[in-house]
Coordinates of C-alpha atoms in Angstrom, one line a residue:
M647 CA -99.3 38.8 -61.4
D648 CA -100.0 39.0 -65.0
A649 CA -100.5 35.7 -66.0
M650 CA -104.0 35.5 -63.5
T651 CA -104.7 39.4 -64.1
I652 CA -106.8 38.8 -67.9
A653 CA -110.1 40.2 -67.6
M654 CA -109.9 42.5 -64.1
P655 CA -108.3 46.1 -63.8
P656 CA -105.1 46.5 -62.7
D657 CA -106.1 49.5 -60.8
L658 CA -108.8 47.2 -59.5
V659 CA -106.4 44.4 -57.8
A660 CA -103.5 46.9 -56.2
R661 CA -107.4 48.2 -55.0
F662 CA -108.1 44.3 -53.7
A663 CA -104.1 43.3 -52.6
Q664 CA -104.8 47.2 -50.2
L665 CA -106.9 45.7 -48.4
V666 CA -104.9 42.6 -47.0
S667 CA -101.4 42.5 -45.2
P668 CA -98.8 42.2 -48.6
R669 CA -97.9 38.2 -47.3
D670 CA -102.1 37.7 -48.0
T671 CA -101.8 38.2 -52.2
L672 CA -100.2 35.4 -53.7
D673 CA -97.7 34.7 -56.5
V674 CA -98.2 33.7 -59.8
D675 CA -96.8 30.3 -58.0
A676 CA -98.5 30.4 -55.2
A677 CA -101.2 30.7 -56.1
A678 CA -100.8 27.8 -59.3
P679 CA -102.2 25.1 -56.6
H680 CA -105.0 26.8 -55.9
L681 CA -106.9 27.1 -59.7
V682 CA -106.7 23.2 -60.6
E683 CA -109.2 21.1 -58.6
P684 CA -108.1 17.8 -57.5
R685 CA -109.0 14.9 -60.0
G686 CA -107.8 18.5 -62.9
L687 CA -111.4 18.3 -64.5
Y688 CA -111.3 21.6 -63.9
H689 CA -108.7 25.1 -64.2
G690 CA -109.4 28.5 -63.2
K691 CA -108.1 31.9 -63.7
A692 CA -108.5 34.4 -60.8
G693 CA -107.6 38.3 -61.1
L694 CA -105.9 38.2 -57.8
V695 CA -106.4 35.1 -54.7
V696 CA -106.0 36.3 -51.1
T697 CA -105.7 35.1 -47.7
P698 CA -107.2 37.2 -45.5
R699 CA -106.8 36.6 -41.5
S700 CA -109.5 38.2 -40.0
T701 CA -113.9 37.7 -40.3
E702 CA -113.0 42.2 -40.9
E703 CA -110.4 41.2 -44.0
V704 CA -113.6 39.0 -45.4
A705 CA -115.8 41.9 -45.0
A706 CA -113.9 44.7 -46.7
I707 CA -113.7 42.3 -49.8
V708 CA -116.9 41.1 -50.4
G709 CA -118.0 45.4 -49.5
L710 CA -115.2 45.8 -52.2
A711 CA -117.1 43.2 -53.6
R712 CA -120.1 44.1 -53.9
D713 CA -119.2 48.1 -55.0
T714 CA -116.8 46.8 -58.0
G715 CA -119.7 44.2 -59.4
T716 CA -116.1 41.3 -59.4
A717 CA -117.3 37.9 -58.9
V718 CA -116.3 36.4 -55.7
V719 CA -114.8 32.4 -55.0
T720 CA -114.3 30.6 -51.6
Q721 CA -111.9 28.7 -51.0
G722 CA -111.5 26.1 -48.7
G723 CA -108.6 23.4 -48.6
N724 CA -109.0 22.7 -52.2
T725 CA -110.1 19.3 -51.4
G726 CA -113.5 19.5 -53.2
L727 CA -114.2 16.6 -56.2
V728 CA -116.7 18.2 -57.9
G729 CA -115.5 22.0 -59.6
G730 CA -117.2 24.2 -56.8
Q731 CA -113.9 25.5 -55.9
T732 CA -112.3 26.7 -59.3
P733 CA -113.0 30.0 -60.9
D734 CA -114.0 29.6 -64.4
G735 CA -111.0 31.2 -67.0
S736 CA -112.4 34.4 -67.1
G737 CA -109.9 36.1 -64.6
S738 CA -113.2 38.8 -63.9
A739 CA -112.7 36.4 -60.2
I740 CA -111.2 37.3 -56.8
L741 CA -110.0 33.8 -54.9
L742 CA -111.2 33.7 -51.8
S743 CA -109.0 31.2 -49.0
T744 CA -110.4 31.0 -46.0
I745 CA -106.4 28.7 -45.6
R746 CA -104.6 31.2 -42.4
L747 CA -108.9 32.0 -41.9
D748 CA -106.7 29.1 -39.1
R749 CA -108.2 29.5 -35.3
I750 CA -109.6 27.5 -32.5
R751 CA -111.0 30.5 -31.1
E752 CA -112.4 28.4 -27.5
V753 CA -112.7 24.1 -27.0
D754 CA -115.9 23.6 -23.7
P755 CA -116.0 19.8 -22.8
D756 CA -118.5 21.1 -20.4
E757 CA -120.6 22.3 -23.6
N758 CA -119.4 19.7 -25.2
V759 CA -119.0 22.3 -28.1
M760 CA -115.6 24.2 -29.9
V761 CA -115.5 27.3 -32.0
V762 CA -113.5 27.3 -35.2
E763 CA -112.8 29.4 -37.9
A764 CA -113.0 27.8 -41.1
G765 CA -110.0 27.3 -42.2
V766 CA -108.9 24.6 -39.4
T767 CA -108.1 21.5 -40.7
L768 CA -111.4 18.6 -40.2
A769 CA -107.4 16.7 -38.9
R770 CA -106.5 19.5 -37.0
A771 CA -110.3 20.0 -35.0
Q772 CA -110.2 16.6 -34.2
E773 CA -106.5 16.5 -32.8
A774 CA -108.8 19.7 -30.5
A775 CA -111.3 18.1 -29.5
A776 CA -109.0 15.1 -28.7
E777 CA -107.3 17.3 -26.2
V778 CA -110.1 17.6 -23.5
D779 CA -111.3 13.9 -24.0
R780 CA -113.8 14.8 -26.5
L781 CA -115.0 13.2 -30.4
F782 CA -115.8 15.5 -33.2
P783 CA -117.3 11.9 -35.5
L784 CA -116.7 13.9 -38.9
S785 CA -114.0 11.6 -41.0
L786 CA -113.6 11.3 -43.7
G787 CA -109.6 11.1 -46.9
S788 CA -108.9 14.0 -46.4
E789 CA -108.9 15.3 -43.4
G790 CA -105.3 16.3 -43.3
T791 CA -106.3 19.0 -46.1
C792 CA -110.0 20.2 -46.3
T793 CA -111.3 22.7 -43.9
I794 CA -113.8 23.4 -41.5
G795 CA -114.9 25.7 -43.8
G796 CA -115.5 23.6 -46.9
N797 CA -117.1 21.0 -44.6
I798 CA -120.0 23.8 -43.7
A799 CA -120.2 24.4 -47.7
T800 CA -120.7 20.7 -48.7
N801 CA -122.3 19.2 -45.9
A802 CA -120.0 16.4 -46.1
G803 CA -120.8 13.1 -44.7
G804 CA -117.7 10.2 -44.6
T805 CA -117.5 7.9 -43.0
G806 CA -119.0 8.4 -39.5
V807 CA -122.3 9.8 -41.5
L808 CA -124.1 6.3 -39.9
A809 CA -124.1 6.6 -36.2
Y810 CA -123.4 11.2 -36.1
G811 CA -125.3 12.1 -39.3
N812 CA -123.2 14.7 -41.4
T813 CA -121.8 18.2 -41.1
R814 CA -125.2 19.4 -40.8
E815 CA -126.0 18.2 -37.6
L816 CA -122.7 18.7 -36.5
V817 CA -123.5 22.2 -36.2
L818 CA -125.0 24.2 -33.8
G819 CA -124.1 28.4 -34.7
V820 CA -121.6 30.2 -38.2
E821 CA -120.5 33.2 -38.6
A822 CA -120.6 34.7 -42.3
V823 CA -120.4 38.3 -44.3
L824 CA -122.7 38.5 -46.0
P825 CA -122.8 39.2 -50.1
D826 CA -123.4 42.7 -49.5
G827 CA -120.5 43.0 -46.6
R828 CA -122.2 43.0 -43.0
I829 CA -121.2 40.4 -40.5
W830 CA -123.7 37.4 -39.3
Q831 CA -122.5 37.2 -35.6
G832 CA -124.3 33.2 -35.5
L833 CA -122.5 31.9 -33.1
R834 CA -124.6 30.0 -31.3
K835 CA -123.9 27.1 -28.9
L836 CA -128.0 26.2 -28.1
R837 CA -128.7 23.2 -28.2
K838 CA -133.1 24.4 -29.0
D839 CA -133.7 28.1 -30.5
N840 CA -136.9 27.8 -32.5
T841 CA -136.5 32.3 -32.9
G842 CA -138.4 31.8 -36.0
Y843 CA -136.0 30.4 -39.5
D844 CA -132.4 28.6 -38.9
L845 CA -130.5 30.0 -41.3
K846 CA -127.2 28.6 -40.4
Q847 CA -128.7 25.5 -42.3
L848 CA -129.2 27.5 -45.5
F849 CA -124.7 27.9 -45.8
I850 CA -124.5 24.0 -44.9
G851 CA -124.8 22.2 -48.7
S852 CA -125.1 26.1 -50.3
E853 CA -121.3 25.0 -51.8
G854 CA -120.2 29.3 -51.0
T855 CA -123.4 30.3 -53.0
L856 CA -124.4 32.4 -50.5
G857 CA -122.2 34.6 -48.4
V858 CA -118.6 32.9 -46.5
V859 CA -118.3 31.2 -43.5
T860 CA -115.5 32.8 -40.5
A861 CA -116.6 30.0 -37.6
A862 CA -118.6 27.5 -37.1
V863 CA -120.5 26.7 -33.3
L864 CA -119.0 22.4 -33.0
K865 CA -120.8 19.5 -31.5
L866 CA -118.8 17.8 -29.0
F867 CA -119.4 14.3 -27.6
P868 CA -117.0 11.5 -24.9
A869 CA -114.2 10.4 -26.8
P870 CA -114.5 6.1 -27.4
R871 CA -113.1 4.6 -24.2
E872 CA -113.8 1.2 -26.2
T873 CA -112.8 0.4 -30.3
A874 CA -113.9 -2.6 -32.0
T875 CA -112.9 -3.5 -35.4
A876 CA -112.9 -5.4 -38.7
F877 CA -112.2 -6.7 -41.6
V878 CA -115.1 -8.9 -42.5
G879 CA -114.8 -11.5 -46.6
L880 CA -118.3 -12.1 -47.9
P881 CA -120.2 -14.0 -50.5
S882 CA -121.8 -10.7 -51.7
T883 CA -123.4 -7.4 -51.7
A884 CA -126.7 -9.0 -49.9
A885 CA -125.1 -10.6 -47.3
A886 CA -123.1 -6.5 -46.6
L887 CA -126.3 -5.5 -46.2
T888 CA -127.0 -9.1 -44.5
L889 CA -124.8 -8.9 -41.9
F890 CA -125.0 -4.6 -41.6
R891 CA -128.9 -5.4 -40.5
L892 CA -127.2 -8.1 -38.3
A893 CA -124.8 -5.6 -36.6
R894 CA -126.5 -3.0 -36.5
A895 CA -129.7 -5.2 -34.3
R896 CA -126.8 -6.4 -32.0
A897 CA -124.2 -3.4 -31.4
G898 CA -127.5 -0.4 -31.0
Q899 CA -125.8 2.5 -31.2
A900 CA -122.2 1.6 -30.9
L901 CA -122.2 -0.2 -34.4
T902 CA -120.4 3.4 -35.7
G903 CA -118.2 2.3 -38.5
C904 CA -119.8 -0.5 -41.6
E905 CA -117.8 0.4 -45.1
L906 CA -118.0 -1.6 -47.9
M907 CA -115.2 -3.1 -50.4
P908 CA -115.1 -4.7 -52.8
R909 CA -111.7 -7.3 -54.6
I910 CA -110.9 -5.2 -57.1
G911 CA -110.6 -1.9 -54.8
V912 CA -109.0 -3.9 -52.0
E913 CA -106.3 -5.6 -55.1
F914 CA -106.2 -2.5 -55.7
A915 CA -105.0 -0.9 -52.3
L916 CA -102.5 -3.4 -51.7
R917 CA -101.1 -2.7 -55.2
H918 CA -100.4 1.0 -54.7
L919 CA -100.6 1.6 -51.2
P920 CA -97.4 1.2 -49.6
G921 CA -97.0 -1.6 -46.8
A922 CA -100.7 -2.2 -47.3
R923 CA -101.5 -6.7 -46.5
D924 CA -104.5 -8.7 -47.2
P925 CA -106.5 -8.6 -44.2
L926 CA -107.7 -11.8 -45.3
A927 CA -105.4 -14.6 -45.9
E928 CA -107.7 -15.3 -48.4
P929 CA -109.3 -13.3 -52.0
H930 CA -113.1 -12.2 -51.7
P931 CA -116.0 -10.7 -53.6
W932 CA -116.6 -8.4 -50.9
Y933 CA -115.8 -7.2 -47.7
L934 CA -117.1 -4.3 -45.0
L935 CA -114.9 -2.7 -42.2
L936 CA -116.8 -2.4 -39.3
E937 CA -116.1 -0.3 -36.4
L938 CA -117.9 -1.4 -32.6
S939 CA -117.2 1.9 -30.3
S940 CA -118.8 3.0 -27.3
P941 CA -117.2 6.2 -24.2
L942 CA -118.8 2.9 -22.4
E943 CA -117.0 -0.2 -21.9
T944 CA -118.0 -2.6 -22.7
G945 CA -117.7 -5.8 -23.6
L946 CA -117.1 -4.4 -27.6
P947 CA -114.5 -7.2 -28.2
D948 CA -116.8 -9.7 -26.9
T949 CA -120.5 -8.5 -29.1
L950 CA -118.0 -8.3 -32.2
E951 CA -117.1 -11.8 -32.0
A952 CA -120.2 -12.2 -30.7
I953 CA -122.2 -11.1 -33.9
L954 CA -119.8 -12.9 -36.4
G955 CA -119.7 -15.8 -34.9
E956 CA -123.7 -15.6 -35.4
A957 CA -122.4 -14.9 -39.3
L958 CA -120.9 -17.4 -39.7
E959 CA -123.1 -20.2 -39.0
D960 CA -125.7 -18.7 -41.3
G961 CA -123.1 -17.9 -44.3
V962 CA -123.1 -14.5 -44.4
V963 CA -119.5 -14.7 -43.8
T964 CA -116.4 -16.3 -45.1
D965 CA -113.8 -14.7 -43.2
A966 CA -113.4 -12.3 -40.9
A967 CA -110.5 -10.9 -39.2
I968 CA -110.7 -9.1 -35.0
A969 CA -108.0 -6.1 -34.9
S970 CA -106.2 -7.5 -32.2
S971 CA -104.2 -3.2 -31.2
G972 CA -105.0 0.2 -32.7
E973 CA -102.2 0.1 -35.0
Q974 CA -104.4 -3.3 -36.7
A975 CA -107.3 -1.4 -36.6
A976 CA -105.4 1.9 -38.2
A977 CA -104.0 -0.5 -41.0
F978 CA -107.8 -2.3 -41.4
W979 CA -108.9 1.2 -42.0
R980 CA -106.3 3.0 -44.2
I981 CA -107.5 0.5 -47.4
R982 CA -110.8 1.8 -46.7
L983 CA -109.6 5.6 -46.9
G984 CA -107.0 4.9 -49.8
L985 CA -109.4 3.3 -51.9
S986 CA -109.8 7.2 -53.7
E987 CA -106.2 7.6 -53.7
V988 CA -105.4 4.4 -54.8
Q989 CA -107.6 4.1 -58.0
G990 CA -105.9 7.3 -59.5
H991 CA -103.0 4.6 -60.3
E992 CA -105.4 2.5 -62.2
G993 CA -105.9 5.1 -64.4
G994 CA -109.0 6.5 -65.9
S995 CA -111.5 7.1 -63.4
I996 CA -114.9 8.2 -63.9
K997 CA -116.8 8.9 -60.8
H998 CA -120.5 8.5 -58.9
D999 CA -121.3 10.3 -55.4
V1000 CA -124.0 8.6 -55.8
S1001 CA -126.5 7.6 -52.7
V1002 CA -129.8 4.5 -52.4
P1003 CA -132.6 3.9 -49.8
L1004 CA -129.6 1.6 -48.1
A1005 CA -132.2 -1.7 -48.6
R1006 CA -131.7 -1.3 -52.4
V1007 CA -127.6 -1.2 -52.1
A1008 CA -127.2 -4.2 -53.0
E1009 CA -129.6 -4.6 -55.6
F1010 CA -128.3 -1.4 -57.5
I1011 CA -124.6 -2.4 -57.5
D1012 CA -125.6 -6.0 -59.1
T1013 CA -127.8 -3.3 -62.2
A1014 CA -125.1 -1.1 -62.0
T1015 CA -122.4 -2.7 -62.5
A1016 CA -124.4 -5.6 -65.0
A1017 CA -125.0 -2.1 -67.9
V1018 CA -121.8 0.2 -67.2
E1019 CA -120.3 -3.7 -69.0
R1020 CA -122.3 -4.1 -71.2
H1021 CA -121.8 0.5 -71.8
L1022 CA -118.6 -0.5 -71.9
A1023 CA -116.7 -3.7 -72.3
G1024 CA -113.3 -4.4 -70.0
A1025 CA -114.3 -1.6 -67.4
R1026 CA -113.7 -2.4 -64.5
V1027 CA -116.6 -1.2 -61.6
V1028 CA -114.7 -0.3 -57.9
A1029 CA -118.4 0.3 -55.7
F1030 CA -117.8 1.7 -52.3
G1031 CA -118.3 3.8 -49.0
H1032 CA -120.8 4.2 -46.2
A1033 CA -123.2 0.7 -46.6
G1034 CA -124.5 1.7 -43.6
D1035 CA -126.6 4.5 -44.9
G1036 CA -127.0 3.8 -49.2
N1037 CA -124.6 6.6 -50.1
I1038 CA -122.2 4.5 -52.8
H1039 CA -119.7 5.7 -55.0
F1040 CA -119.8 4.7 -57.5
N1041 CA -116.7 4.5 -60.0
V1042 CA -116.0 3.5 -63.5
S1043 CA -111.4 2.4 -63.9
Q1044 CA -110.3 2.2 -67.5
P1045 CA -110.2 -0.7 -69.1
V1046 CA -106.7 -1.7 -68.6
G1047 CA -105.0 -0.6 -71.9
A1048 CA -107.4 1.9 -73.1
D1049 CA -105.7 5.1 -73.6
K1050 CA -106.7 7.6 -70.6
A1051 CA -108.3 10.9 -72.6
K1052 CA -109.8 9.1 -74.7
Y1053 CA -111.5 7.0 -71.7
L1054 CA -112.3 10.6 -69.8
E1055 CA -113.8 12.0 -72.9
G1056 CA -116.8 9.3 -72.0
W1057 CA -117.2 10.6 -69.0
A1058 CA -121.1 11.7 -68.8
A1059 CA -121.8 9.1 -70.6
M1060 CA -121.1 6.6 -68.5
N1061 CA -122.8 9.5 -66.4
Q1062 CA -126.0 9.1 -67.7
V1063 CA -125.5 5.2 -67.2
V1064 CA -125.3 4.9 -63.6
H1065 CA -127.0 7.8 -63.3
A1066 CA -130.1 6.6 -64.6
I1067 CA -130.5 3.2 -63.2
V1068 CA -130.2 6.2 -59.2
S1069 CA -133.3 8.1 -60.4
D1070 CA -135.8 4.7 -61.4
F1071 CA -134.2 3.7 -57.6
G1072 CA -134.6 6.8 -56.0
G1073 CA -131.3 8.4 -55.1
S1074 CA -129.2 11.2 -55.2
I1075 CA -127.3 11.9 -58.0
A1076 CA -125.2 14.1 -55.3
A1077 CA -125.0 12.1 -51.7
E1078 CA -121.9 13.9 -50.3
H1079 CA -119.4 15.6 -52.4
G1080 CA -122.3 18.2 -53.8
V1081 CA -123.2 20.3 -57.2
G1082 CA -121.2 22.1 -58.0
R1083 CA -119.6 22.7 -61.6
L1084 CA -120.4 19.4 -62.3
K1085 CA -123.2 18.5 -62.0
R1086 CA -125.3 22.3 -62.7
G1087 CA -126.6 20.7 -65.4
L1088 CA -128.1 17.5 -65.0
L1089 CA -130.5 19.1 -61.2
S1090 CA -133.2 19.7 -64.1
G1091 CA -133.7 16.2 -64.4
V1092 CA -133.6 15.5 -60.4
K1093 CA -134.8 18.7 -59.2
S1094 CA -139.0 19.4 -59.7
E1095 CA -139.5 22.9 -60.3
V1096 CA -140.4 24.1 -57.9
E1097 CA -137.8 23.3 -55.6
L1098 CA -135.6 24.9 -58.9
D1099 CA -137.8 27.9 -57.7
L1100 CA -136.9 28.0 -54.5
M1101 CA -133.4 27.0 -54.6
R1102 CA -133.6 30.3 -56.8
A1103 CA -135.7 31.9 -54.4
V1104 CA -133.0 32.1 -51.9
K1105 CA -130.0 33.2 -53.8
R1106 CA -131.1 36.2 -55.0
A1107 CA -132.2 36.9 -51.6
F1108 CA -128.9 36.5 -50.7
D1109 CA -126.8 37.6 -53.4
P1110 CA -129.4 40.1 -56.3
E1111 CA -126.5 40.3 -59.0
G1112 CA -125.4 36.7 -58.2
L1113 CA -121.6 37.7 -57.4
F1114 CA -120.9 33.8 -54.9
N1115 CA -119.9 31.5 -57.1
P1116 CA -121.8 32.5 -60.4
G1117 CA -122.0 29.0 -62.0
V1118 CA -121.8 26.4 -59.1
L1119 CA -124.4 25.1 -57.6
L1120 CA -127.4 26.7 -60.6
T1121 CA -126.7 27.2 -64.2
E1122 CA -128.5 30.6 -63.2
T1123 CA -126.9 33.2 -60.9
R1124 CA -126.0 36.4 -62.2
P1125 CA -128.8 38.5 -63.2

């Protein structure tokens, strides 16, 4: 434990360790993966890594932290991409992992809800819903590892936002341990409850700065009875938005997926995803992955075919493949969901998780791409994402043959180029990944002083000592 115990006295480490079973404190080797975020941008240290198994154990840990002035960093599946789950390098904090808060407490298909603990993975929550013929629609590339608690802390988005909304729209209630050690039992299943402030919404997207979410009530939906999926080749980003509008007009609420991909991203996937095959015979500059689904059998394959036929006649679409089986549809989705992973095989990648008004997505991509190429010759823009909700992952891979470390030294400068254009387009520099440590210094440039004052006031009201996730989201969190 010495390698982690940098600034925490051994007697204090022992006091925290006594609050959980010996099997629920991690030794140096087991703790190591928890102390670095997935991209390797942040490496931290912790006085102790604990994995409590109950809300009461969490409350005991938080109570001791309050009494001793010890910082608490909460972590779920450690899939966050802005460093919000990684402690700083001082070793003075407790890292509280929720991975063993992993019970599914209740699944109620009649109420269309389920109650799950914070450490349940998103994939497991989806499976529990499917077992009772229901759908939990949150879907992310990291769903096998990310946890419900982390999804709530970051207000996760993903591919289902177009039809079902962000995590914020999928949570009816939460149970949380407050920074003073009290447990808030807010696991209400009510669809309507206007008895004052909606406190659960303060925890959703708070990135662990206001307390520890230990369980949640999630909304369920009828499982799809019919699904139709197409991989569509397009000449431009403008054509992609035209096709989206046509699909929305013809399919309405049955349009549940609309994902934009560039040719370079598909090429990366074909190179680095084992077994991946190009769905279309010829390459195209841009692609849309369209999905229609419904709990009713309404002839969606015919609807999708009609949409694509109309688009082909109008010159919007240049080619398309409609999945003839669930396996083929999964292969289409594998290309899209693998785009984040495959960029790592192409060297350094500078990320931008941004959103702009839907009507300006095409113009934004074209404008930002031109600016990046002026900024750095040979830079490879991989702009992909959720065309139906305006969220684009505007990532920039290093020039072929460039030195990765040197390229990544230009992260901040590249961010300035892209974020300036996002601002000009009235967008957001943190669409679905959150702020974390990576973007905390940028908030003063995109939030008014009134907004920042209100955020600080909320933080002080919940956590006056600034012990929860200090240095995340807000730059000034400790008195």
